[in-house]
CSV table of C-alpha atoms in Angstrom, one decimal:
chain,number,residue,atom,x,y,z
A,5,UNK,CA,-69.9,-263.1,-34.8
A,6,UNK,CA,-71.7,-259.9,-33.8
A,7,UNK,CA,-70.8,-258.9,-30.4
A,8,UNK,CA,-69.8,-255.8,-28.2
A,9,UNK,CA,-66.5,-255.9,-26.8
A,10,UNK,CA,-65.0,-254.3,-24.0
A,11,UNK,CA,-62.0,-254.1,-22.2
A,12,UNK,CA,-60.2,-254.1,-20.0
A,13,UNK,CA,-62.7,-257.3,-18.1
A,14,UNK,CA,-61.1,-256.8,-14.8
A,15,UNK,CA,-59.2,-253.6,-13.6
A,16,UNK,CA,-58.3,-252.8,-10.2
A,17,UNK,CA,-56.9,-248.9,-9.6
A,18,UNK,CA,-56.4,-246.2,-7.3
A,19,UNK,CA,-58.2,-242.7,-6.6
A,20,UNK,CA,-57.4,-240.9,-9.4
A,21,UNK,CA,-55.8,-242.2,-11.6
A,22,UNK,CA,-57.3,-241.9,-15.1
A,23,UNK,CA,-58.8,-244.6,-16.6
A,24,UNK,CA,-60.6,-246.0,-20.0
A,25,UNK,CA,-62.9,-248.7,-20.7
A,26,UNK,CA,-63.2,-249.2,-24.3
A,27,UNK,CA,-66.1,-250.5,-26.1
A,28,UNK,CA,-66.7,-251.9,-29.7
A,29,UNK,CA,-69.4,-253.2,-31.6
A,30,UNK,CA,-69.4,-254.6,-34.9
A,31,UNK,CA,-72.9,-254.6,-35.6
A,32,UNK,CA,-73.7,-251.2,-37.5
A,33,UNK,CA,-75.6,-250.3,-34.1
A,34,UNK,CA,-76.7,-246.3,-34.0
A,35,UNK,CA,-77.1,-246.5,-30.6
A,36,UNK,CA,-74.6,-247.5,-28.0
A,37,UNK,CA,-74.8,-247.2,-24.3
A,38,UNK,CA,-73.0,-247.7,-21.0
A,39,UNK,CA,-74.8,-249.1,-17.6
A,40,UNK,CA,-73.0,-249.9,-14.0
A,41,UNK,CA,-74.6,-253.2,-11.7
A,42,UNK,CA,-74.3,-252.6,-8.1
A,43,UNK,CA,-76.0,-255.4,-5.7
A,44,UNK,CA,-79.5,-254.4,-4.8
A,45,UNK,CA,-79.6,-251.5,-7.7
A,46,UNK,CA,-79.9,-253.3,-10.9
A,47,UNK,CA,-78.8,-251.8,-14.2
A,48,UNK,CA,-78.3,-247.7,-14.1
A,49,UNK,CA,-77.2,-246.1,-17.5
A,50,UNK,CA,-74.6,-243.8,-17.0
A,51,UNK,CA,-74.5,-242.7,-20.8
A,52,UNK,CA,-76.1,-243.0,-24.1
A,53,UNK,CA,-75.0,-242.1,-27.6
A,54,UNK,CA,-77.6,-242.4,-30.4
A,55,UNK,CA,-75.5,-241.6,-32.9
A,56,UNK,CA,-72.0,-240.1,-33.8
A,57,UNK,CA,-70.9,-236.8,-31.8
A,58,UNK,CA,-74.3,-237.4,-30.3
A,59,UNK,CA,-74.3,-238.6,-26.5
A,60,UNK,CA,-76.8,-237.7,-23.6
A,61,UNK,CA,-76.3,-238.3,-19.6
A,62,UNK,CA,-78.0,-241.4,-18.2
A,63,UNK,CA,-79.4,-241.8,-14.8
A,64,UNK,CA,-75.7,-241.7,-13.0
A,65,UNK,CA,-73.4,-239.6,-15.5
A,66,UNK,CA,-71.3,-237.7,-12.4
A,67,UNK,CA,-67.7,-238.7,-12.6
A,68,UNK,CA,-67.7,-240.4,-15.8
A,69,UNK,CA,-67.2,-238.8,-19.8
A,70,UNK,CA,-68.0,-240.7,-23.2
A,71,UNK,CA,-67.1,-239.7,-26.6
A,72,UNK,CA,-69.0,-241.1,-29.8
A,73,UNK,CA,-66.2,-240.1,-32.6
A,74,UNK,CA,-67.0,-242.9,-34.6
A,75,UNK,CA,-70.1,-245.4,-34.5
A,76,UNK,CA,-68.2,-248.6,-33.5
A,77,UNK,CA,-66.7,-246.9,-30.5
A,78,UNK,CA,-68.0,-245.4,-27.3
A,79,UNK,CA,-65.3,-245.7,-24.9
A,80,UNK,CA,-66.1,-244.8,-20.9
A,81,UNK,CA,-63.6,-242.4,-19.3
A,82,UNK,CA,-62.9,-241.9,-15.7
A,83,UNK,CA,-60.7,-238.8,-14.8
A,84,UNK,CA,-60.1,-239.2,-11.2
A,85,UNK,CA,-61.8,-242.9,-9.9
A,86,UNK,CA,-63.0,-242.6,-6.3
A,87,UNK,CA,-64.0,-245.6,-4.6
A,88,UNK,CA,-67.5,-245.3,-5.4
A,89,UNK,CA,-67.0,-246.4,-8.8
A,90,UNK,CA,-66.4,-249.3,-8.1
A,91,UNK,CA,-68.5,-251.5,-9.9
A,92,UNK,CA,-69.7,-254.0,-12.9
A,93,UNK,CA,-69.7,-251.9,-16.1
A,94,UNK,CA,-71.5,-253.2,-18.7
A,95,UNK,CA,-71.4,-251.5,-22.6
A,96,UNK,CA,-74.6,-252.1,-24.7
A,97,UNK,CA,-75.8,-251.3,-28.6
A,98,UNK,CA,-78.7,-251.2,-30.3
A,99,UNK,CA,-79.9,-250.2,-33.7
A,100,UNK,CA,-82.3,-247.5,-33.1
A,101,UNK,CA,-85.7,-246.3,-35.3
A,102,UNK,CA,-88.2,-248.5,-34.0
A,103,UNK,CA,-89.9,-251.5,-35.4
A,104,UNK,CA,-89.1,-255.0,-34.7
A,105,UNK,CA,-85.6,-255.7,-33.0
A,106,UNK,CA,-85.2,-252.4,-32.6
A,107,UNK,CA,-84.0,-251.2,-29.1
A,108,UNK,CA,-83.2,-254.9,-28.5
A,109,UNK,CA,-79.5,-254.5,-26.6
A,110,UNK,CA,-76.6,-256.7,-27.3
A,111,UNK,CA,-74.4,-256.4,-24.5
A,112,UNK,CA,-70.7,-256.9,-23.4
A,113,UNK,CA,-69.4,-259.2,-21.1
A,114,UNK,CA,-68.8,-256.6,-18.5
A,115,UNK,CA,-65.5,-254.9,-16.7
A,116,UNK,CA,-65.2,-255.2,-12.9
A,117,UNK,CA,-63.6,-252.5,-12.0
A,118,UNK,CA,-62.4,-252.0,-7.9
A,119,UNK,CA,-60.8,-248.3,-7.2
A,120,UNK,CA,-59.0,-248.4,-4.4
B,20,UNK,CA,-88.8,-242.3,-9.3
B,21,UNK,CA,-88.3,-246.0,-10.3
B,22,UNK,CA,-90.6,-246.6,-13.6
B,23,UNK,CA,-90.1,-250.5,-14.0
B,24,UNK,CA,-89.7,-252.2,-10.9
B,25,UNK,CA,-89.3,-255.8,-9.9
B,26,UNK,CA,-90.4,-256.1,-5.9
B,27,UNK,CA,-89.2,-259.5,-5.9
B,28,UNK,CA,-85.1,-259.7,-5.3
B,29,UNK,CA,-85.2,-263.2,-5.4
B,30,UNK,CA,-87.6,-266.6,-6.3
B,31,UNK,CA,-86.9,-269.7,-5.4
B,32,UNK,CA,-89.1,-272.8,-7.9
B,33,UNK,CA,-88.3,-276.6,-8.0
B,34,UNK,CA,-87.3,-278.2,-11.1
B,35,UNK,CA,-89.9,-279.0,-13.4
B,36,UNK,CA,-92.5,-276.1,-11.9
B,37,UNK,CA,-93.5,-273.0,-13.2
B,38,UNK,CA,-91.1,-269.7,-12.5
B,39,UNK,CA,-93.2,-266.5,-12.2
B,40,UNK,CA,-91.3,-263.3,-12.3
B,41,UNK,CA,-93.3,-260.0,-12.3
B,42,UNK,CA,-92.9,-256.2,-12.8
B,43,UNK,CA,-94.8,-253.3,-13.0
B,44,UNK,CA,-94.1,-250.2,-14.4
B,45,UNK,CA,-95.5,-246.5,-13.5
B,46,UNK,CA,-94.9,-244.6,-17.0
B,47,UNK,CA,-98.0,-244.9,-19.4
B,48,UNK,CA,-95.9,-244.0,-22.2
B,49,UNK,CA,-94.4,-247.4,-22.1
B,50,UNK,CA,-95.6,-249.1,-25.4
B,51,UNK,CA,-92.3,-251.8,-25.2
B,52,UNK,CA,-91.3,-254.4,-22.9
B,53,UNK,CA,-88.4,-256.5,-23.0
B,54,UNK,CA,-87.0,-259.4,-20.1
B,55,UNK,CA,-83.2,-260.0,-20.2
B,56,UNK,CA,-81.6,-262.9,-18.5
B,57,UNK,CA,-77.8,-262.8,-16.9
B,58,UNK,CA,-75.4,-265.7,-15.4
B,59,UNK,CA,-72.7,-264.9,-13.4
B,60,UNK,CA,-69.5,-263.4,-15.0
B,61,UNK,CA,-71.3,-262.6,-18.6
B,62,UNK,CA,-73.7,-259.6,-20.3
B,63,UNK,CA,-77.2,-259.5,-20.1
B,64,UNK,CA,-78.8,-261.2,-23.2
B,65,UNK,CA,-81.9,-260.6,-24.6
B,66,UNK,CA,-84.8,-263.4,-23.3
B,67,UNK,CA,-88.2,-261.8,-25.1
B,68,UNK,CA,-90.0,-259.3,-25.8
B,69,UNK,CA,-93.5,-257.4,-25.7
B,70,UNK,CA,-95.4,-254.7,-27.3
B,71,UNK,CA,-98.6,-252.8,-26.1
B,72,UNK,CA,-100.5,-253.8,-28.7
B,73,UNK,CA,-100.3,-257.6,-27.9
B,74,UNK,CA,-101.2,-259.2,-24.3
B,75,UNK,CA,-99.2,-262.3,-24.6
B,76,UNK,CA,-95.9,-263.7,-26.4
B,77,UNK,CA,-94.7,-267.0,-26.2
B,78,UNK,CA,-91.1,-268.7,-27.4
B,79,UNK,CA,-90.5,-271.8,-26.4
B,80,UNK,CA,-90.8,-272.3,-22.6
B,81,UNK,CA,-90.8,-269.0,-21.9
B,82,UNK,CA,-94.5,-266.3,-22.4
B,83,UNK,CA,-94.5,-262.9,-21.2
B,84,UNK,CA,-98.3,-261.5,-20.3
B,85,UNK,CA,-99.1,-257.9,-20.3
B,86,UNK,CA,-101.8,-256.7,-18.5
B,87,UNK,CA,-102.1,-252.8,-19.8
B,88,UNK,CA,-105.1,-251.7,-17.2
B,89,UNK,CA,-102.8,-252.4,-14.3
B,90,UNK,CA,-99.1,-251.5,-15.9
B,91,UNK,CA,-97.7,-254.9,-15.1
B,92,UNK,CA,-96.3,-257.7,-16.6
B,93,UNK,CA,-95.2,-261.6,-15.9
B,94,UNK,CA,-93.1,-263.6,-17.3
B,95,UNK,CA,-93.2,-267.2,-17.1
B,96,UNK,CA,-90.7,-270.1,-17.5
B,97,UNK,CA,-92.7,-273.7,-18.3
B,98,UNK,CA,-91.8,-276.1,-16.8
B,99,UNK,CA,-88.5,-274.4,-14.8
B,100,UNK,CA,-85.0,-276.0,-15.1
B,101,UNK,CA,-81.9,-275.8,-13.1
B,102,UNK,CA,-80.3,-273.9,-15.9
B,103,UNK,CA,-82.8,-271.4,-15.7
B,104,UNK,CA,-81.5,-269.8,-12.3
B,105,UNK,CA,-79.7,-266.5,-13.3
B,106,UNK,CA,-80.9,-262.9,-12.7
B,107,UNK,CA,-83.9,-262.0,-14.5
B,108,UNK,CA,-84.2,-258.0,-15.3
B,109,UNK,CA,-87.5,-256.6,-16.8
B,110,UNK,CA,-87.1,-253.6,-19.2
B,111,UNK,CA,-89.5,-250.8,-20.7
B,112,UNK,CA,-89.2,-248.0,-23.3
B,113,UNK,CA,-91.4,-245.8,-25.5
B,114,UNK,CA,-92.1,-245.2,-29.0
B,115,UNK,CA,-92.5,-248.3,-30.0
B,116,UNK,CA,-88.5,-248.9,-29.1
B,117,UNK,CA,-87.7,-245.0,-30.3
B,118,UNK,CA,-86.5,-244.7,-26.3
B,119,UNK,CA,-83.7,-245.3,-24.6
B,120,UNK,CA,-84.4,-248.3,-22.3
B,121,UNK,CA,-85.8,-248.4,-18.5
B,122,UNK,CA,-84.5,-251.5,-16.6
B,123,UNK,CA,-86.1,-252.7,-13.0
B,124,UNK,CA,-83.7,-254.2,-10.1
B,125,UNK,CA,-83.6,-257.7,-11.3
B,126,UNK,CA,-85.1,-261.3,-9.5
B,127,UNK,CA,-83.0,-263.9,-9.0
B,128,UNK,CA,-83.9,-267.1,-10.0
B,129,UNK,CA,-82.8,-270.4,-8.5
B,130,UNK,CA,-84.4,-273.4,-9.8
B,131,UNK,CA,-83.7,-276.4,-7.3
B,132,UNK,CA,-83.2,-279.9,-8.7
């Protein structure tokens, strides 16, 4: 079944304390992205990757790293979590090129994640 | 600068009516426009899709209008059923999908039996 999967689904921290989200896709996507949900804010991308070794800020990168080392992975790290991360984080992937179906994102179920 | 917004947070229609959802965007450079749908506890999924060149696309009970001239578009759900109520996100990108994509704030739908 072709799907994005990430995990952990539900995390709660503290302030500081390093953290990973991992992501997978097992579509062949080229591009792979991650977004945060906060109530009255809709969708904000954090980061996007369009390829391998190749990843740009979104609209809210502070506090957060990627890495693209391979094209099925695009984990989201968190160095030192503050309370304002907390949020619904949601990992997305595309193919990429244009043309029909392209940009069409498949997304993950989503990781709430509270920092306390 | 929001370039896709949704000025609705919320819509309420009665079972068996027709669900309206709009959006407008500000960025002429948007050739692509896409409408996602998300329940509770899960991802996004795609609903359909848009490009400049058409005005209308329909699949099933569901037909997005574009309306170029004034950078908006509609989606509408015909008729509306109770399983339709989720949170409805409009999305826009250039390049013929070549662009990352922009997404509004979301409606929420409730369709009341």
């Amino acid at each position: 079944e072709a799907q994005v999967t990430q995990n952990p689904r539900y995390l709660i921290t503290v302030t500081g304390k390093k953290l990973t989200v991992t992501c997978s896709q097992n579509m062949n996507h080229e591009y792979m992205s991650w977004y945060r949900q906060d109530p009255g804010l809709g969708l904000r991308q954090i980061y996007y990757s369009m390829n391998v070794e190749v990843t740009d800020k979104g609209d809210v990168p502070e506090g957060y790293k990627v890495s693209r080392k391979e094209k099925r992975n695009f984990p989201l790290i968190l160095e030192s979590p503050s309370p304002n991360q907390t949020s619904l984080y949601f990992c997305a992937s595309s193919r990429f090129g244009g043309g029909p179906g392209a940009n069409v994102l498949t997304f993950g179920a989503g990781s709430r994640l509270t920092v306390l | 600068d929001q370039q896709v917004k949704q000025n609705s947070p919320s819509l309420s229609v009665q079972e068996g009516r027709i669900s309206i959802l709009n959006c407008d965007y500000t960025n002429s450079m948007f050739d692509y426009f896409l409408w996602y749908k998300k329940y509770p506890a899960e991802g996004p999924t795609f609903l359909i899709s848009i490009s400049s060149i058409k005005d209308k696309n329909e699949d099933g009970r569901f037909t997005v209008f574009l309306n170029k001239s004034a950078k908006h578009l509609s989606l509408h759900i015909v008729p509306s059923q109770p399983g339709d109520s989720a949170v409805y996100f409009c999305a826009a990108s250039g390049l013929s999908g070549n662009t990352p994509l922009v997404f509004g704030k979301g409606t929420r739908l409730s369709v009341i039996a």
